[in-house]
PDB file of C-alpha atoms in Angstrom:
ATOM      1  CA  GLY C 275      11.150   9.013 -12.171  1.00 47.00           C
ATOM      2  CA  ARG C 276      14.605   9.092 -13.735  1.00 50.00           C
ATOM      3  CA  TYR C 277      15.071  12.829 -13.199  1.00 53.00           C
ATOM      4  CA  LEU C 278      15.236  12.330  -9.444  1.00 54.00           C
ATOM      5  CA  TYR C 279      18.537  10.516  -9.902  1.00 54.00           C
ATOM      6  CA  ASP C 280      20.210  12.604 -12.602  1.00 61.00           C
ATOM      7  CA  VAL C 281      22.563  14.475 -10.243  1.00 66.00           C
ATOM      8  CA  ASP C 282      24.521  11.474  -8.959  1.00 67.00           C
ATOM      9  CA  HIS C 283      23.619   8.985 -11.673  1.00 66.00           C
ATOM     10  CA  PRO C 284      23.082  10.668 -15.032  1.00 71.00           C
ATOM     11  CA  TYR C 285      20.763   8.719 -17.276  1.00 70.00           C
ATOM     12  CA  SER C 286      23.198   9.233 -20.133  1.00 73.00           C
ATOM     13  CA  SER C 287      25.849   7.205 -18.243  1.00 77.00           C
ATOM     14  CA  GLY C 288      23.775   4.055 -18.508  1.00 84.00           C
ATOM     15  CA  VAL C 289      22.325   1.728 -15.920  1.00 88.00           C
ATOM     16  CA  PRO C 290      24.340   1.747 -12.667  1.00 87.00           C
ATOM     17  CA  ALA C 291      26.698  -1.203 -12.252  1.00 89.00           C
ATOM     18  CA  GLY C 292      25.159  -4.300 -10.729  1.00 94.00           C
ATOM     19  CA  PHE C 293      21.638  -3.607 -11.990  1.00 93.00           C
ATOM     20  CA  GLY C 294      19.881  -4.976 -15.035  1.00 95.00           C
ATOM     21  CA  SER C 295      17.705  -1.942 -15.688  1.00 93.00           C
ATOM     22  CA  TRP C 296      16.974   1.558 -14.472  1.00 88.00           C
ATOM     23  CA  GLU C 297      13.689   0.295 -13.039  1.00 92.00           C
ATOM     24  CA  GLU C 298      15.544  -2.276 -10.943  1.00 95.00           C
ATOM     25  CA  TRP C 299      17.904   0.432  -9.653  1.00 91.00           C
ATOM     26  CA  TRP C 300      15.063   2.859  -8.914  1.00 90.00           C
ATOM     27  CA  ARG C 301      13.171   0.161  -6.993  1.00 95.00           C
ATOM     28  CA  TRP C 302      16.350  -0.688  -5.038  1.00 95.00           C
ATOM     29  CA  SER C 303      16.886   3.020  -4.281  1.00 92.00           C
ATOM     30  CA  VAL C 304      13.368   3.437  -2.896  1.00 94.00           C
ATOM     31  CA  THR C 305      13.793   0.267  -0.833  1.00 97.00           C
ATOM     32  CA  GLU C 306      17.086   1.559   0.582  1.00 96.00           C
ATOM     33  CA  LEU C 307      15.350   4.782   1.631  1.00 95.00           C
ATOM     34  CA  VAL C 308      12.596   2.801   3.359  1.00 97.00           C
ATOM     35  CA  LYS C 309      15.163   0.599   5.174  1.00 97.00           C
ATOM     36  CA  VAL C 310      17.208   3.570   6.384  1.00 96.00           C
ATOM     37  CA  LEU C 311      14.081   5.431   7.475  1.00 97.00           C
ATOM     38  CA  HIS C 312      12.808   2.404   9.413  1.00 97.00           C
ATOM     39  CA  ASP C 313      16.155   1.815  11.098  1.00 97.00           C
ATOM     40  CA  SER C 314      16.441   5.505  12.018  1.00 97.00           C
ATOM     41  CA  ILE C 315      12.953   5.609  13.509  1.00 97.00           C
ATOM     42  CA  GLN C 316      13.519   2.391  15.468  1.00 97.00           C
ATOM     43  CA  SER C 317      16.797   3.645  16.932  1.00 98.00           C
ATOM     44  CA  VAL C 318      15.117   6.730  18.365  1.00 97.00           C
ATOM     45  CA  LYS C 319      11.524   5.623  19.001  1.00 98.00           C
ATOM     46  CA  PRO C 320      11.188   1.833  18.774  1.00 96.00           C
ATOM     47  CA  TRP C 321       7.456   1.973  19.557  1.00 97.00           C
ATOM     48  CA  VAL C 322       6.694   3.933  16.371  1.00 96.00           C
ATOM     49  CA  ARG C 323       5.383   1.885  13.439  1.00 95.00           C
ATOM     50  CA  LEU C 324       6.357   2.780   9.895  1.00 96.00           C
ATOM     51  CA  SER C 325       3.607   2.282   7.339  1.00 96.00           C
ATOM     52  CA  PRO C 326       3.976   3.560   3.779  1.00 93.00           C
ATOM     53  CA  ALA C 327       1.344   4.923   1.425  1.00 89.00           C
ATOM     54  CA  ALA C 328       1.578   1.924  -0.904  1.00 96.00           C
ATOM     55  CA  LEU C 329      -0.504   1.696  -4.045  1.00 97.00           C
ATOM     56  CA  GLY C 330      -3.418  -0.742  -3.812  1.00 97.00           C
ATOM     57  CA  ARG C 331      -2.224  -2.889  -6.697  1.00 97.00           C
ATOM     58  CA  TYR C 332       1.104  -4.445  -5.780  1.00 97.00           C
ATOM     59  CA  ASN C 333       2.381  -5.609  -9.166  1.00 97.00           C
ATOM     60  CA  TRP C 334      -0.663  -5.991 -11.385  1.00 95.00           C
ATOM     61  CA  GLY C 335      -2.792  -3.572 -13.386  1.00 94.00           C
ATOM     62  CA  PRO C 336      -1.966  -0.378 -15.219  1.00 93.00           C
ATOM     63  CA  TRP C 337      -1.118   1.791 -12.180  1.00 95.00           C
ATOM     64  CA  GLN C 338       0.636  -0.359  -9.604  1.00 97.00           C
ATOM     65  CA  GLY C 339       3.307   0.086  -6.992  1.00 97.00           C
ATOM     66  CA  PHE C 340       6.016  -2.265  -8.218  1.00 97.00           C
ATOM     67  CA  GLY C 341       6.217  -1.159 -11.842  1.00 95.00           C
ATOM     68  CA  SER C 342       4.726   2.335 -11.852  1.00 95.00           C
ATOM     69  CA  VAL C 343       6.313   4.036  -8.836  1.00 95.00           C
ATOM     70  CA  TYR C 344       8.957   1.446  -7.845  1.00 96.00           C
ATOM     71  CA  GLN C 345       7.442   0.488  -4.506  1.00 97.00           C
ATOM     72  CA  ASP C 346       8.181  -3.073  -3.438  1.00 98.00           C
ATOM     73  CA  ALA C 347       5.759  -2.988  -0.532  1.00 98.00           C
ATOM     74  CA  ALA C 348       5.562  -6.780  -0.217  1.00 98.00           C
ATOM     75  CA  LEU C 349       9.340  -7.023   0.115  1.00 98.00           C
ATOM     76  CA  TRP C 350       9.346  -4.226   2.702  1.00 98.00           C
ATOM     77  CA  PHE C 351       6.603  -5.979   4.643  1.00 98.00           C
ATOM     78  CA  ASN C 352       8.177  -9.428   4.469  1.00 98.00           C
ATOM     79  CA  GLN C 353      11.660  -8.218   5.388  1.00 98.00           C
ATOM     80  CA  GLY C 354      10.483  -6.012   8.271  1.00 98.00           C
ATOM     81  CA  TYR C 355      11.505  -2.732   6.628  1.00 98.00           C
ATOM     82  CA  ILE C 356       7.996  -1.531   7.504  1.00 98.00           C
ATOM     83  CA  ASP C 357       5.849  -2.496  10.470  1.00 97.00           C
ATOM     84  CA  GLN C 358       2.408  -2.190   8.953  1.00 97.00           C
ATOM     85  CA  LEU C 359       1.110  -2.389   5.406  1.00 97.00           C
ATOM     86  CA  THR C 360      -2.025  -0.448   4.514  1.00 94.00           C
ATOM     87  CA  PRO C 361      -2.312  -0.246   0.745  1.00 97.00           C
ATOM     88  CA  MET C 362      -4.562   2.360  -0.802  1.00 97.00           C
ATOM     89  CA  HIS C 363      -7.341   0.054  -2.011  1.00 96.00           C
ATOM     90  CA  TYR C 364      -9.221   2.717  -3.936  1.00 96.00           C
ATOM     91  CA  HIS C 365     -10.027   0.664  -7.049  1.00 95.00           C
ATOM     92  CA  TRP C 366     -12.493  -1.676  -5.328  1.00 97.00           C
ATOM     93  CA  THR C 367     -15.982  -0.887  -4.023  1.00 97.00           C
ATOM     94  CA  THR C 368     -17.734  -4.239  -3.498  1.00 98.00           C
ATOM     95  CA  ALA C 369     -17.290  -7.005  -0.961  1.00 98.00           C
ATOM     96  CA  SER C 370     -16.396  -9.580  -3.611  1.00 97.00           C
ATOM     97  CA  SER C 371     -13.865  -7.328  -5.337  1.00 97.00           C
ATOM     98  CA  PHE C 372     -12.133  -6.617  -2.011  1.00 97.00           C
ATOM     99  CA  TYR C 373     -11.986 -10.315  -1.179  1.00 98.00           C
ATOM    100  CA  GLY C 374     -10.603 -11.062  -4.636  1.00 97.00           C
ATOM    101  CA  MET C 375      -7.955  -8.348  -4.372  1.00 97.00           C
ATOM    102  CA  LEU C 376      -6.885  -9.666  -0.963  1.00 98.00           C
ATOM    103  CA  THR C 377      -6.823 -13.398  -1.558  1.00 96.00           C
ATOM    104  CA  GLY C 378      -9.227 -14.727  -4.190  1.00 92.00           C
ATOM    105  CA  ASN C 379      -7.972 -13.452  -7.558  1.00 91.00           C
ATOM    106  CA  CYS C 380      -4.355 -14.544  -7.405  1.00 92.00           C
ATOM    107  CA  PRO C 381      -2.010 -13.756  -9.021  1.00 91.00           C
ATOM    108  CA  SER C 382      -3.703 -10.336  -8.848  1.00 94.00           C
ATOM    109  CA  CYS C 383      -4.023 -10.389  -5.067  1.00 96.00           C
ATOM    110  CA  TRP C 384      -1.969  -9.389  -2.055  1.00 98.00           C
ATOM    111  CA  GLY C 385      -2.201 -12.695  -0.185  1.00 97.00           C
ATOM    112  CA  GLN C 386       0.325 -14.614  -2.216  1.00 96.00           C
ATOM    113  CA  TYR C 387       3.017 -11.964  -1.792  1.00 97.00           C
ATOM    114  CA  ILE C 388       2.900 -11.121   1.927  1.00 98.00           C
ATOM    115  CA  GLN C 389       2.605 -14.387   3.840  1.00 97.00           C
ATOM    116  CA  SER C 390       6.116 -14.149   5.262  1.00 98.00           C
ATOM    117  CA  GLY C 391       5.311 -10.779   6.855  1.00 98.00           C
ATOM    118  CA  ILE C 392       1.980 -12.108   8.119  1.00 98.00           C
ATOM    119  CA  SER C 393       3.743 -15.124   9.655  1.00 98.00           C
ATOM    120  CA  ASP C 394       6.189 -12.767  11.358  1.00 98.00           C
ATOM    121  CA  GLY C 395       3.263 -10.929  13.001  1.00 97.00           C
ATOM    122  CA  ARG C 396       3.279  -7.715  10.992  1.00 97.00           C
ATOM    123  CA  ILE C 397       0.030  -5.797  10.576  1.00 97.00           C
ATOM    124  CA  PHE C 398      -1.897  -5.681   7.324  1.00 98.00           C
ATOM    125  CA  SER C 399      -4.939  -3.455   7.101  1.00 96.00           C
ATOM    126  CA  VAL C 400      -7.303  -2.640   4.287  1.00 97.00           C
ATOM    127  CA  GLY C 401      -7.541   0.905   2.960  1.00 96.00           C
ATOM    128  CA  PRO C 402     -10.896   1.441   1.213  1.00 97.00           C
ATOM    129  CA  GLY C 403     -11.371   4.661  -0.721  1.00 97.00           C
ATOM    130  CA  SER C 404     -14.619   5.881   0.790  1.00 96.00           C
ATOM    131  CA  TYR C 405     -14.543   8.835  -1.582  1.00 96.00           C
ATOM    132  CA  GLN C 406     -14.926   6.293  -4.417  1.00 96.00           C
ATOM    133  CA  PHE C 407     -17.895   4.674  -2.689  1.00 96.00           C
ATOM    134  CA  ALA C 408     -19.482   8.118  -2.567  1.00 95.00           C
ATOM    135  CA  ALA C 409     -18.597   9.004  -6.167  1.00 96.00           C
ATOM    136  CA  GLN C 410     -19.989   5.706  -7.472  1.00 97.00           C
ATOM    137  CA  ASN C 411     -23.120   5.967  -5.325  1.00 97.00           C
ATOM    138  CA  VAL C 412     -22.348   2.736  -3.443  1.00 97.00           C
ATOM    139  CA  TRP C 413     -21.807   4.269  -0.008  1.00 95.00           C
ATOM    140  CA  ASN C 414     -23.867   1.546   1.636  1.00 95.00           C
ATOM    141  CA  ASN C 415     -21.331  -1.086   0.524  1.00 97.00           C
ATOM    142  CA  HIS C 416     -19.074  -0.226   3.461  1.00 96.00           C
ATOM    143  CA  PRO C 417     -20.611  -2.775   5.901  1.00 96.00           C
ATOM    144  CA  SER C 418     -20.468  -5.661   3.410  1.00 98.00           C
ATOM    145  CA  VAL C 419     -16.875  -4.808   2.453  1.00 98.00           C
ATOM    146  CA  VAL C 420     -15.847  -4.788   6.117  1.00 97.00           C
ATOM    147  CA  GLU C 421     -17.630  -8.071   6.831  1.00 98.00           C
ATOM    148  CA  ARG C 422     -16.141  -9.833   3.800  1.00 98.00           C
ATOM    149  CA  CYS C 423     -12.617  -8.582   4.555  1.00 97.00           C
ATOM    150  CA  ARG C 424     -12.978  -9.913   8.099  1.00 97.00           C
ATOM    151  CA  ASP C 425     -13.188 -13.393   6.510  1.00 97.00           C
ATOM    152  CA  VAL C 426      -9.498 -13.006   5.633  1.00 97.00           C
ATOM    153  CA  THR C 427      -7.676 -14.082   8.778  1.00 97.00           C
ATOM    154  CA  TRP C 428      -4.658 -11.829   8.251  1.00 97.00           C
ATOM    155  CA  VAL C 429      -6.611  -8.584   7.854  1.00 98.00           C
ATOM    156  CA  ASP C 430      -5.995  -6.645  11.055  1.00 97.00           C
ATOM    157  CA  GLY C 431      -8.126  -3.553  10.460  1.00 96.00           C
ATOM    158  CA  PHE C 432      -9.197  -0.731   8.158  1.00 96.00           C
ATOM    159  CA  GLN C 433      -8.274   2.842   7.303  1.00 94.00           C
ATOM    160  CA  PHE C 434     -10.920   4.656   5.291  1.00 94.00           C
ATOM    161  CA  PHE C 435      -9.990   7.532   3.014  1.00 94.00           C
ATOM    162  CA  SER C 436     -10.972  10.163   3.515  1.00 90.00           C
ATOM    163  CA  TYR C 437     -12.404  11.889   6.552  1.00 87.00           C
ATOM    164  CA  GLY C 438     -14.199  14.379   4.322  1.00 87.00           C
ATOM    165  CA  SER C 439     -16.309  11.640   2.725  1.00 89.00           C
ATOM    166  CA  TRP C 440     -17.516  10.452   6.108  1.00 89.00           C
ATOM    167  CA  GLN C 441     -18.151  14.008   7.238  1.00 88.00           C
ATOM    168  CA  ASN C 442     -20.250  14.628   4.108  1.00 87.00           C
ATOM    169  CA  TYR C 443     -22.442  11.685   5.086  1.00 85.00           C
ATOM    170  CA  GLN C 444     -22.763  13.152   8.590  1.00 82.00           C
ATOM    171  CA  TYR C 445     -21.376  10.025  10.151  1.00 80.00           C
ATOM    172  CA  TRP C 446     -20.336  11.838  13.324  1.00 73.00           C
ATOM    173  CA  GLN C 447     -22.691  13.776  15.513  1.00 70.00           C
ATOM    174  CA  GLU C 448     -21.784  17.368  16.024  1.00 67.00           C
ATOM    175  CA  SER C 449     -22.509  19.107  19.272  1.00 63.00           C
TER     176      SER C 449
END
């Protein structure tokens, strides 16, 4: 990550003024990009919704948005820097694990971090990794995952990744 910033802020010069760590500055920099992008889109096409490809684990686990790639998706969602949050929930394949990741296993769940954005009417949808369902031979878990996630009042919908997985299971009729 640090090499992206070496031109204007050489690592050898130390942490930029006003920040406690490089990680804090990197996270701020990504957030600034998201804010500017959102404002630019809204000024030209206010009906367009910005939704990032946020990692499925907000700030917990070994590969997570906040600490691994400096995404503060909950902040973006709560502050209105994005209009919709659809994390890539590719680590979970059962109904109970999805429910836990959404609201039941706090502090390792999204629910405790995004209530301000939910209250403000922003959209949160679940992003199951259907390719993982296929790889783990649990394809038939899709209906139970959907039903269990519908028990969470602030879940607005689903985006399944990827189309190829569904095509492999011949989900759509071809004419």
